[in-house]
GROMACS .gro file of C-alpha atoms in nm:
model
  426
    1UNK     CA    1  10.077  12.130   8.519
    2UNK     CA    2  10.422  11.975   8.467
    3UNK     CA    3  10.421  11.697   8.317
    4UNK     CA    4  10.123  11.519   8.126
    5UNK     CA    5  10.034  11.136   8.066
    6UNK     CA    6   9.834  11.079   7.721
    7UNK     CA    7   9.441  11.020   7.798
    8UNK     CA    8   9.506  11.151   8.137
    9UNK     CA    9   9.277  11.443   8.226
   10UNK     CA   10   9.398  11.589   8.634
   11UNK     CA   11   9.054  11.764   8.805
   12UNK     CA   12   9.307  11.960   9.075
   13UNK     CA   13   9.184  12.275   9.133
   14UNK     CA   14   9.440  12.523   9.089
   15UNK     CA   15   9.599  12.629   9.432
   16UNK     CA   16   9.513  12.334   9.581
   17UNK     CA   17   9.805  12.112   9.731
   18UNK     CA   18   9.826  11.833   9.551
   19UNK     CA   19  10.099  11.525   9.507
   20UNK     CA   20  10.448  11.647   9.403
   21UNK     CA   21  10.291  12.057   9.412
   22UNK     CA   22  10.043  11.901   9.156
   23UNK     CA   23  10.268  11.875   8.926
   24UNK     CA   24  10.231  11.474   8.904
   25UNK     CA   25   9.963  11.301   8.755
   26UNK     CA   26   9.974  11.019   8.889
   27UNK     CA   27  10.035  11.164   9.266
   28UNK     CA   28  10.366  11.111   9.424
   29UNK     CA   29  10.551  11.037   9.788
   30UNK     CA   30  10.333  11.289   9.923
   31UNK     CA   31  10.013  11.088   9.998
   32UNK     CA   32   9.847  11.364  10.206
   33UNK     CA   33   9.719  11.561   9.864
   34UNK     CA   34   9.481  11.421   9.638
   35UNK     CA   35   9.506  11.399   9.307
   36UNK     CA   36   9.244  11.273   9.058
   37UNK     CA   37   9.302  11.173   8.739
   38UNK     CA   38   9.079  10.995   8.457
   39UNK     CA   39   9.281  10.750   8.233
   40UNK     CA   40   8.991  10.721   7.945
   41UNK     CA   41   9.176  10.414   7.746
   42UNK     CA   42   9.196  10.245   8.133
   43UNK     CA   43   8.810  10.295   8.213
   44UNK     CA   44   8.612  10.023   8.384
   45UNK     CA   45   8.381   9.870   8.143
   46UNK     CA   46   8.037   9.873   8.074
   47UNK     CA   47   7.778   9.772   8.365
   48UNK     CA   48   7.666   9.485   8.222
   49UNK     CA   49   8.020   9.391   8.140
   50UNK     CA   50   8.103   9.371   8.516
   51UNK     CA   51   7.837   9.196   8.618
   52UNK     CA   52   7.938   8.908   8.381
   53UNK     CA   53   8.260   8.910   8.525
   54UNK     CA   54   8.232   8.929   8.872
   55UNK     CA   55   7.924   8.632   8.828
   56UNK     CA   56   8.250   8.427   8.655
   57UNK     CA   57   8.508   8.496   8.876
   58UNK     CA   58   8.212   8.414   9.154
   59UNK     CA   59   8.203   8.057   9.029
   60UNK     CA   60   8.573   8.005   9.080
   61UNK     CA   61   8.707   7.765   9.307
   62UNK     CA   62   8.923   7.900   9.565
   63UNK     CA   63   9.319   7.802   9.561
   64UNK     CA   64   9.528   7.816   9.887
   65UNK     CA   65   9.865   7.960   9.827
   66UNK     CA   66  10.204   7.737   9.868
   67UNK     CA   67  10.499   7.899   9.990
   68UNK     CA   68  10.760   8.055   9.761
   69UNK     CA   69  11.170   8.102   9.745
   70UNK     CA   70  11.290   8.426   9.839
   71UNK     CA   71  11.342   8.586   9.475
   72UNK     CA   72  11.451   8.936   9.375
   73UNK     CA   73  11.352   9.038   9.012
   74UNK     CA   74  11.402   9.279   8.746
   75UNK     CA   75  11.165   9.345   8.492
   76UNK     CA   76  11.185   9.287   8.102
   77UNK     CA   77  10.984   9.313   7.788
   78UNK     CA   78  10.937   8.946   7.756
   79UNK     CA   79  11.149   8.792   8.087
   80UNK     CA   80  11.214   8.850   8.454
   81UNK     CA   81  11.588   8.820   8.577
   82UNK     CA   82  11.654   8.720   8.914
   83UNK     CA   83  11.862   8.717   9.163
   84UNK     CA   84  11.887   8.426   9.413
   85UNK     CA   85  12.006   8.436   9.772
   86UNK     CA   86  12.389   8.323   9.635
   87UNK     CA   87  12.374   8.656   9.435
   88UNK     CA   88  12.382   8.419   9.095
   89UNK     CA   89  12.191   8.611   8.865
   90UNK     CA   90  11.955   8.407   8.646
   91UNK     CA   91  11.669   8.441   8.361
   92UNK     CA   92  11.329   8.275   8.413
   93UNK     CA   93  10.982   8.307   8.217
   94UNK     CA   94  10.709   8.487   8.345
   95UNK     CA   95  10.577   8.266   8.620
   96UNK     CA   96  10.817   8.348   8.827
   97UNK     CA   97  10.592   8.678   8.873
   98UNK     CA   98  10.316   8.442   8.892
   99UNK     CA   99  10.498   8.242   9.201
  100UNK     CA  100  10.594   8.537   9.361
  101UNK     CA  101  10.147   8.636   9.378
  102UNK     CA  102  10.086   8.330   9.482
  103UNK     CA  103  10.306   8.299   9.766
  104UNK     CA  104  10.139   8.592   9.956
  105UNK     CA  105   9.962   8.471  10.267
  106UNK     CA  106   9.630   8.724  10.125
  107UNK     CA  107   9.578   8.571   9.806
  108UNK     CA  108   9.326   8.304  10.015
  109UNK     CA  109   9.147   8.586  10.186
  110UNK     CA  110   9.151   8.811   9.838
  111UNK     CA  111   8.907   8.599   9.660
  112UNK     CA  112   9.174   8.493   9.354
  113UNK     CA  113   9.266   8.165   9.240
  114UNK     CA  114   9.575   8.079   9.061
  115UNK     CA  115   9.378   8.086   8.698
  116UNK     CA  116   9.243   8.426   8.745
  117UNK     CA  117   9.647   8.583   8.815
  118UNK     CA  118   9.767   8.339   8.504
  119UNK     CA  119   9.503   8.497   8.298
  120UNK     CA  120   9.573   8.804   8.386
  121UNK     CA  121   9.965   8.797   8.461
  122UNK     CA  122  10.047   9.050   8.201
  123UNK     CA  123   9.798   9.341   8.426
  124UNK     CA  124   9.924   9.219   8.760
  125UNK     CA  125  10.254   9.258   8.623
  126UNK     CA  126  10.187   9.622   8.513
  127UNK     CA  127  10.014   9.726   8.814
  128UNK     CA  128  10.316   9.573   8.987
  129UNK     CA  129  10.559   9.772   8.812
  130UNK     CA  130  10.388  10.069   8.914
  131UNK     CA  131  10.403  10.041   9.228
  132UNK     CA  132  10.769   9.976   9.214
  133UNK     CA  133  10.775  10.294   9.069
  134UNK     CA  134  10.562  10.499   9.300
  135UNK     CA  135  10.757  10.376   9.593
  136UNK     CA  136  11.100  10.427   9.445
  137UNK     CA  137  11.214  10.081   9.427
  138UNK     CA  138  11.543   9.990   9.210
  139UNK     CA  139  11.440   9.764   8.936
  140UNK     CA  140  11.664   9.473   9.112
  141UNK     CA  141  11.395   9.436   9.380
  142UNK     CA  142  11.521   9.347   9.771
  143UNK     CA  143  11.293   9.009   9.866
  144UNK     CA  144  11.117   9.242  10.150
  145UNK     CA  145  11.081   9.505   9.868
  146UNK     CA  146  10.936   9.252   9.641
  147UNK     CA  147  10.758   9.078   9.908
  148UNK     CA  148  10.593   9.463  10.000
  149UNK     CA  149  10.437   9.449   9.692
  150UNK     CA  150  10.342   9.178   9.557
  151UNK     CA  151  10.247   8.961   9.901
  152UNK     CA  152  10.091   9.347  10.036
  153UNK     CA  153  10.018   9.627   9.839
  154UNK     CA  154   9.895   9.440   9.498
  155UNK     CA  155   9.666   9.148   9.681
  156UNK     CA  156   9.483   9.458   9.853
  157UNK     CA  157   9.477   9.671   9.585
  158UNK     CA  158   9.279   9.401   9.382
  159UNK     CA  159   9.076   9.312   9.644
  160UNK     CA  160   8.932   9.628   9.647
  161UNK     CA  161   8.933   9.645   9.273
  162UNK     CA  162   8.642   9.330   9.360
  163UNK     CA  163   8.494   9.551   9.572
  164UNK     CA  164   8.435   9.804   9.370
  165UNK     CA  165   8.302   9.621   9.079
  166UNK     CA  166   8.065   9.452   9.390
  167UNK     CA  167   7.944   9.815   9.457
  168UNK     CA  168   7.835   9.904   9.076
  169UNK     CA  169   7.684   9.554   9.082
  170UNK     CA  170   7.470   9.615   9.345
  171UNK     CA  171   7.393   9.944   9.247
  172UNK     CA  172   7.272   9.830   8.917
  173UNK     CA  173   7.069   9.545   9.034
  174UNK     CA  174   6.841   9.780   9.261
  175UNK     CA  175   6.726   9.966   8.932
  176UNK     CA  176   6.956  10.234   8.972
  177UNK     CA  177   7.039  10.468   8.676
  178UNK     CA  178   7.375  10.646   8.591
  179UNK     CA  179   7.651  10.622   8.776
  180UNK     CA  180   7.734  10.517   9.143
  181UNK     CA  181   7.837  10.681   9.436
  182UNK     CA  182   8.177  10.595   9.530
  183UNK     CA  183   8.265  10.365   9.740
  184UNK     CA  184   8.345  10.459  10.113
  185UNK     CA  185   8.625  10.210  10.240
  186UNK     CA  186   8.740  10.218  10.568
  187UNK     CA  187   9.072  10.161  10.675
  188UNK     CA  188   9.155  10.003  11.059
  189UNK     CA  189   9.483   9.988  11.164
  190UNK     CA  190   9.743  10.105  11.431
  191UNK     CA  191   9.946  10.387  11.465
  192UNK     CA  192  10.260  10.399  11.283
  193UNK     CA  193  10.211  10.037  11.123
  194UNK     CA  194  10.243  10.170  10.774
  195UNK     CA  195   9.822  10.251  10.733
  196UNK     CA  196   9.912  10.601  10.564
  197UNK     CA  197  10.175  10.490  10.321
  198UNK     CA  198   9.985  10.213  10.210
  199UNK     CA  199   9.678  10.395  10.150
  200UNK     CA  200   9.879  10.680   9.942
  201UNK     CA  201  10.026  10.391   9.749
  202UNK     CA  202   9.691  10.272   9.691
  203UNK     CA  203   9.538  10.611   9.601
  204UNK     CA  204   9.829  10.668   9.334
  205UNK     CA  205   9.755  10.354   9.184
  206UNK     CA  206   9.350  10.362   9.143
  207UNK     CA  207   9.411  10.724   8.980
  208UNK     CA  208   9.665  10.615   8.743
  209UNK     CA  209   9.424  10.343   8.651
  210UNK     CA  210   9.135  10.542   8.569
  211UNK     CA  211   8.957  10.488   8.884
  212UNK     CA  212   8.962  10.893   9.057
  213UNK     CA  213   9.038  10.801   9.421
  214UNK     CA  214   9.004  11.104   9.687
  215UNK     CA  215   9.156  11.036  10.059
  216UNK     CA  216   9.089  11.131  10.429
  217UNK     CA  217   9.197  11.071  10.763
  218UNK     CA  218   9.000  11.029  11.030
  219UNK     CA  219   9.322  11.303  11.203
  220UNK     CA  220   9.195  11.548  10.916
  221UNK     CA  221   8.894  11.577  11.175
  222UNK     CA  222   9.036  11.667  11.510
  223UNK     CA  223   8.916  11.915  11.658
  224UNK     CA  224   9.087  12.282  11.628
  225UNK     CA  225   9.372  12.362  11.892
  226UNK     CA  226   9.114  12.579  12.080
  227UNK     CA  227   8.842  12.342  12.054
  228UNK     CA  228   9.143  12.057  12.185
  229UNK     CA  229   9.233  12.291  12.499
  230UNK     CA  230   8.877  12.311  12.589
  231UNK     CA  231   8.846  11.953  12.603
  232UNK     CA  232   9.128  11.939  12.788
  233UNK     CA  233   8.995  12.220  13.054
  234UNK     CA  234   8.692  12.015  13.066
  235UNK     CA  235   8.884  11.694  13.177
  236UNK     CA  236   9.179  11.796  13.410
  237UNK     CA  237   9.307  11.475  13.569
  238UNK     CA  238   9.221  11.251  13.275
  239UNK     CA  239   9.575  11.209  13.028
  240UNK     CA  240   9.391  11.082  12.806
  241UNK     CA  241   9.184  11.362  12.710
  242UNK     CA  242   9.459  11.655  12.733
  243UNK     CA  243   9.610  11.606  12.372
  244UNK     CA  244   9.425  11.499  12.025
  245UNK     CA  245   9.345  11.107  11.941
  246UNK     CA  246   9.122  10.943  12.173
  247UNK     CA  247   8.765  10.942  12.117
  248UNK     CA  248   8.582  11.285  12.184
  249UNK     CA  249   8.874  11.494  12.021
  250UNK     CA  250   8.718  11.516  11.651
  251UNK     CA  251   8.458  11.698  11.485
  252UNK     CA  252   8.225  11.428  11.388
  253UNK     CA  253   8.006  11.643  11.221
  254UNK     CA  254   8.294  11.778  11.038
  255UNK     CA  255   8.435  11.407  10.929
  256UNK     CA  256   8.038  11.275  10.831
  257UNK     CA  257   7.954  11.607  10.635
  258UNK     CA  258   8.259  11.556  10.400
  259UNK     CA  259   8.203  11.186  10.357
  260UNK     CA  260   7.862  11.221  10.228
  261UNK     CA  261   7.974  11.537  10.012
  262UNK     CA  262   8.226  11.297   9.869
  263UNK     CA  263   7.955  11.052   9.842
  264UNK     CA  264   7.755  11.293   9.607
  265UNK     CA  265   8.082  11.359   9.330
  266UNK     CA  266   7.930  11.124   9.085
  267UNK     CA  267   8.004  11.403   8.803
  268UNK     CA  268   8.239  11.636   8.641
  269UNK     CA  269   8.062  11.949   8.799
  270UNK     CA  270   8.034  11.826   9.146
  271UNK     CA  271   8.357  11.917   9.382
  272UNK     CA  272   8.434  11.907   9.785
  273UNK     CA  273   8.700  12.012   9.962
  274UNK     CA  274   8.894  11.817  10.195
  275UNK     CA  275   8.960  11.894  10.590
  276UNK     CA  276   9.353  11.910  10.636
  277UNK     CA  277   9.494  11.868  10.966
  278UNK     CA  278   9.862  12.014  11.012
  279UNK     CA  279  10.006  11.833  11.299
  280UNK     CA  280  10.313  12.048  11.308
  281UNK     CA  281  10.207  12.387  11.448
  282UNK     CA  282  10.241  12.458  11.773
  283UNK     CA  283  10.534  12.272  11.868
  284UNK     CA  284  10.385  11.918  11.750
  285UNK     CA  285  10.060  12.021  11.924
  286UNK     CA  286   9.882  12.050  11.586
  287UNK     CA  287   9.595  12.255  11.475
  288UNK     CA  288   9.391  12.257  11.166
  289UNK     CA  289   9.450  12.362  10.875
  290UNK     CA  290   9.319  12.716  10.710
  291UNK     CA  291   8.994  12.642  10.498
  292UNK     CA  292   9.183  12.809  10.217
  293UNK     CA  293   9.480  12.575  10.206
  294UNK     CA  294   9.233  12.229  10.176
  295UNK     CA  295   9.288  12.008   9.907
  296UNK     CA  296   8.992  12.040   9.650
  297UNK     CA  297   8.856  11.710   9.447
  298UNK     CA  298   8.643  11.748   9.217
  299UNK     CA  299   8.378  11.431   9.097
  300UNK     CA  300   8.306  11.175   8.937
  301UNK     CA  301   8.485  10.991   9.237
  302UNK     CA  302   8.503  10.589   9.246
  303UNK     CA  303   8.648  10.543   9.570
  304UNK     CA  304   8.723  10.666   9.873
  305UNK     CA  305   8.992  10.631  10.120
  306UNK     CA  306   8.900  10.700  10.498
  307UNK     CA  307   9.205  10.567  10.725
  308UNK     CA  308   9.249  10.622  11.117
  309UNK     CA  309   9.385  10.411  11.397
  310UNK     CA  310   9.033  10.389  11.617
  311UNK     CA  311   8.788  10.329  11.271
  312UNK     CA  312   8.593  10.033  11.378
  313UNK     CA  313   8.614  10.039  11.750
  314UNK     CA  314   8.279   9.989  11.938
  315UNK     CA  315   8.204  10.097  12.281
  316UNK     CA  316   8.191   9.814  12.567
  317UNK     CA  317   8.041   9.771  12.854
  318UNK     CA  318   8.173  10.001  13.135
  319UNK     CA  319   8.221   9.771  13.363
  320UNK     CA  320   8.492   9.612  13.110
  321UNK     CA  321   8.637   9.990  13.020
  322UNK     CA  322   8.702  10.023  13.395
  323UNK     CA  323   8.865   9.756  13.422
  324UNK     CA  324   9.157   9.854  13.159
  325UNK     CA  325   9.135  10.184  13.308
  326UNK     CA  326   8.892  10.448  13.495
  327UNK     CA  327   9.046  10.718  13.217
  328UNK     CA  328   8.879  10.518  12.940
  329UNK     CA  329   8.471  10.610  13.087
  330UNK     CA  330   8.466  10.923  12.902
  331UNK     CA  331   8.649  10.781  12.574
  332UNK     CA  332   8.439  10.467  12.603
  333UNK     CA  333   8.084  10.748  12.635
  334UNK     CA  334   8.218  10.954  12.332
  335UNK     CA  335   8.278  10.641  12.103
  336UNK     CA  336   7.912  10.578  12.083
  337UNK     CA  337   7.916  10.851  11.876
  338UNK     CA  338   8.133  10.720  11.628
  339UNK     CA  339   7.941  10.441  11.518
  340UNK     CA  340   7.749  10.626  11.278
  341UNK     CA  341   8.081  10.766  11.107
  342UNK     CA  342   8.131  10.352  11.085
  343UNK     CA  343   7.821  10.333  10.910
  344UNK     CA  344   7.924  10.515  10.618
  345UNK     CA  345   8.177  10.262  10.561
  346UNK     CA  346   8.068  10.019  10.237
  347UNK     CA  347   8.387   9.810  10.317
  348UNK     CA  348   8.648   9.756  10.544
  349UNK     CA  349   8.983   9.704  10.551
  350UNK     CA  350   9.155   9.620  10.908
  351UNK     CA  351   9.524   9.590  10.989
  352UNK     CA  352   9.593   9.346  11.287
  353UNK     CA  353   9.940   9.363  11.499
  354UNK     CA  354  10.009   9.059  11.727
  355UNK     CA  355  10.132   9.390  11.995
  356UNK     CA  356   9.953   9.725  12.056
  357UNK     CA  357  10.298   9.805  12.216
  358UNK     CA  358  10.467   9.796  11.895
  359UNK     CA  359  10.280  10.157  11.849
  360UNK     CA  360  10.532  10.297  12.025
  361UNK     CA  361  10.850  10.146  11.846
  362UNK     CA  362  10.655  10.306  11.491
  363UNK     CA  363  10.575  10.597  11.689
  364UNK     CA  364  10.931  10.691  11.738
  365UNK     CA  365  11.062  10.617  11.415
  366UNK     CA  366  10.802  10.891  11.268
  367UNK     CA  367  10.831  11.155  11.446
  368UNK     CA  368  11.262  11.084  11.402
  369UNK     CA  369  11.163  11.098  10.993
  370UNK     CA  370  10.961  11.415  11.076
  371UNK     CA  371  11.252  11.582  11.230
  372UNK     CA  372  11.514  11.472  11.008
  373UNK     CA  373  11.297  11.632  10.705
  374UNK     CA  374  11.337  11.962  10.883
  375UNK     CA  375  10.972  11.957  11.030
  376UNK     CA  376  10.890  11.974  11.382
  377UNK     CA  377  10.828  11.686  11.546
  378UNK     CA  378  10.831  11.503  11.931
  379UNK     CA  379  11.085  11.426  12.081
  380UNK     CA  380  11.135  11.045  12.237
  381UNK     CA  381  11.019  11.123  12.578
  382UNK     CA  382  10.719  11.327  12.411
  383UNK     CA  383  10.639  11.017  12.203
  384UNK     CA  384  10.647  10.789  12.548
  385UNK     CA  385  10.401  11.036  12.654
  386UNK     CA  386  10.185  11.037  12.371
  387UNK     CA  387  10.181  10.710  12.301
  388UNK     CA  388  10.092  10.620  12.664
  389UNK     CA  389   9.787  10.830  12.642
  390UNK     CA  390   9.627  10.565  12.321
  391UNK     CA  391   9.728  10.212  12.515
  392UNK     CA  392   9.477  10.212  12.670
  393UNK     CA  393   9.202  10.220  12.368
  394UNK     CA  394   9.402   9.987  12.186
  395UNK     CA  395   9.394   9.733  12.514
  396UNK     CA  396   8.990   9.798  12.544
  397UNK     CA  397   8.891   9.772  12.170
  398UNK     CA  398   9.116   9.620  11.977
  399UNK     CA  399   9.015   9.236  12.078
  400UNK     CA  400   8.666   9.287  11.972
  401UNK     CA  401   8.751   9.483  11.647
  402UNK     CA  402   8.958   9.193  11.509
  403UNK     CA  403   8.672   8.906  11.614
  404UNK     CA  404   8.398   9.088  11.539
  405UNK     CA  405   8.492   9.366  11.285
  406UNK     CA  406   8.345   9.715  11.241
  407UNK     CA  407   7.994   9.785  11.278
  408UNK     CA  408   7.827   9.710  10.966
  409UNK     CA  409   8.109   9.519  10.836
  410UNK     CA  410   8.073   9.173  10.671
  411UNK     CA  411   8.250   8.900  10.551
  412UNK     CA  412   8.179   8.958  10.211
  413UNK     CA  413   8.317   9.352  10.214
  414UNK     CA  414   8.634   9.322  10.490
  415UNK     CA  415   8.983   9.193  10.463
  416UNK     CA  416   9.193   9.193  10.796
  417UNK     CA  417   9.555   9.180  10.733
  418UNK     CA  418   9.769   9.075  10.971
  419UNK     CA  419  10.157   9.245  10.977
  420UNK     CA  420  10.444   9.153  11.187
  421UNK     CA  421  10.690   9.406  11.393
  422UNK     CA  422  10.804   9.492  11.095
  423UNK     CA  423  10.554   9.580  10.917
  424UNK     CA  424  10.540   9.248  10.666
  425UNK     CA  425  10.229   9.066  10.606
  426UNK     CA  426  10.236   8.674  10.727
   0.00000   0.00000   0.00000
């Protein structure tokens, strides 16, 4: 590999596709590869160790957040500089890092009171100014740039840090021995709201921690383009059925086989490769991927990552389904289905959008980045099309996914985060 980060071992299988060719050990812009790597010095600690803590941070009384100033900042060794909205550059201590975590409208819902980020400013810091890094921003942040990570990406990402040290809890307090399976988390949320680049971000950032982090797509599953035509054949009259996304176009077999192979990488010598769907070929059609060009990860896994825009949904009465639209029956019959892919999920994480509509804004402004980068994509009126054909799924299910969650979801192990038009979390 290129190059190499001290106490950092990467488990890529040669030929695989990884982040940045695999060349990155940490993973890069491209979030579709996965890239494991075991930062020994950055461990989690022993079991008993995180059972103490999570019981302390348990008795902690929660903290809502007030709101903060606006603030663009630039990192030092001891001080942050910022830049106020009259462009008069200033120097403040530390807390102003503190304020800007504690104005983000998750920290309520993230189980972490204002003690826990003073005691532990200097980490959130770090993992802060990682994530600058992984998503290119200048060191003189932007407030929406700032606001992306430290309101967003960070909140989440320690949220699930809880959940994971939940999952060795429990796994230890059932008289288990050695170590855990990883945990499953499944991630809910529109089309083209940002659900793939936040998960990559996240991915990048448990591996560079010592925590190996493997992701999938719930896309990685559809079925292949002949398998997709014969669906299509099978429904003639029904849009919503004649092109990949809706219910009854994946392999489930496919998508719950590799979850519980990636459930087994507890150790060095287990490994699984990774489904790859290339949306792409033919013409923007898509098809999978060969077998030989899937990503390969190899164990002992900690988390993870399983995103799509339907995870979560549950099949309604028909009566209802009909009502939004006779199309949906079908959809609505092959759903059932999915429900047991749900029930691999130990925890959820669900994006809501005040639209479903707003799909199709996102929509167009990713298959525009697709072309621009030289790759085939849809063109506007194709994306009208396309997006016309998921509407209706999003009108059916997405009421009851955000007031009564996934199947087998909990308060304990779900966040919802709710994003405006542009993406921002309020």
């Amino acid at each position: 590999m290129g190059s190499t980060v001290p106490s950092h071992v990467c488990s890529v299988r040669p030929g695989r596709v990884g982040p940045g060719g695999g060349r990155d050990p940490i993973g890069s812009q491209d979030t579709r590869g996965v890239c494991v790597c075991v930062c020994v010095c950055a461990m989690p600690p022993p079991h008993a160790k995180l059972a103490a803590a999570s019981k302390a941070k348990a008795e902690a009384q929660w903290l809502k957040p007030t709101a903060q100033p606006q603030l663009s900042w630039r990192r030092s060794r001891r001080k942050t500089h910022v830049r106020v909205h009259d462009g008069t550059p200033g120097t403040v201590a530390d807390d102003t890092v503190e304020e800007l975590i504690m104005g983000s409208p998750l920290l309520s819902h993230v189980g972490y009171v204002q003690e826990d980020i003073r005691s532990n400013l200097d980490r959130w810091t770090m993992l802060g100014g990682t994530l600058r890094q992984q998503l290119g921003f200048d060191e003189t942040m932007t407030p929406a740039e700032s606001k992306r990570i430290y309101h967003y990406y960070l909140p989440t990402a320690m949220w699930i840090e809880k959940q994971l040290t939940e999952h060795r809890n429990k796994w230890i307090d059932r008289g288990n021995e050695g170590p855990p399976p990883p945990l499953v988390l499944g991630v809910s949320a529109p089309q083209g709201c940002g659900k793939t680049t936040l998960v990559g971000q996240l991915e990048r950032l448990f591996n560079s921690n010592g925590m190996a982090t493997a992701t999938v797509s719930i896309d990685d599953f559809y079925l292949t383009a002949s398998e997709q035509i014969a669906v299509a054949e099978e429904s003639k009259g029904n849009p919503l059925l004649q092109y990949r996304g809706n219910a009854g176009t994946h392999d489930l077999q496919l998508a719950m086989d590799t979850i519980n192979k990636l459930k087994t990488l507890t150790n060095k010598d287990a490994s699984c490769s990774l489904p790859r769907y290339d949306k792409s070929l033919n013409q923007g059609r898509g098809d999978r991927a060969p077998e030989s060009e899937w990503p390969v990860v190899e164990g002992p896994l900690s988390l993870v990552l399983l995103e799509g825009w339907m995870l979560g949904f549950r099949p309604r009465e028909e009566q209802a389904v009909e009502a939004v639209s006779p199309d949906l029956l079908p959809v609505n019959e092959a759903l059932k289905s999915y429900v047991e892919l749900d029930r691999l999920m130990d925890s959820w994480l669900v994006v809501k959008v005040g639209d479903p509509q707003w799909v199709y804004k996102w929509r167009l402004q990713a298959e525009k980045m697709m072309r621009d980068s030289g790759k085939p994509g849809l063109t506007d009126e194709e994306v009208a099309d396309f997006v016309s054909r998921f509407i209706p799924a999003y009108e059916a299910y997405l009421t009851e996914l955000y007031q009564q969650g996934p199947v087998g979801s909990t308060k304990e192990n779900m966040l919802y985060i709710q994003i405006d038009q542009d993406r921002n979390v309020h």
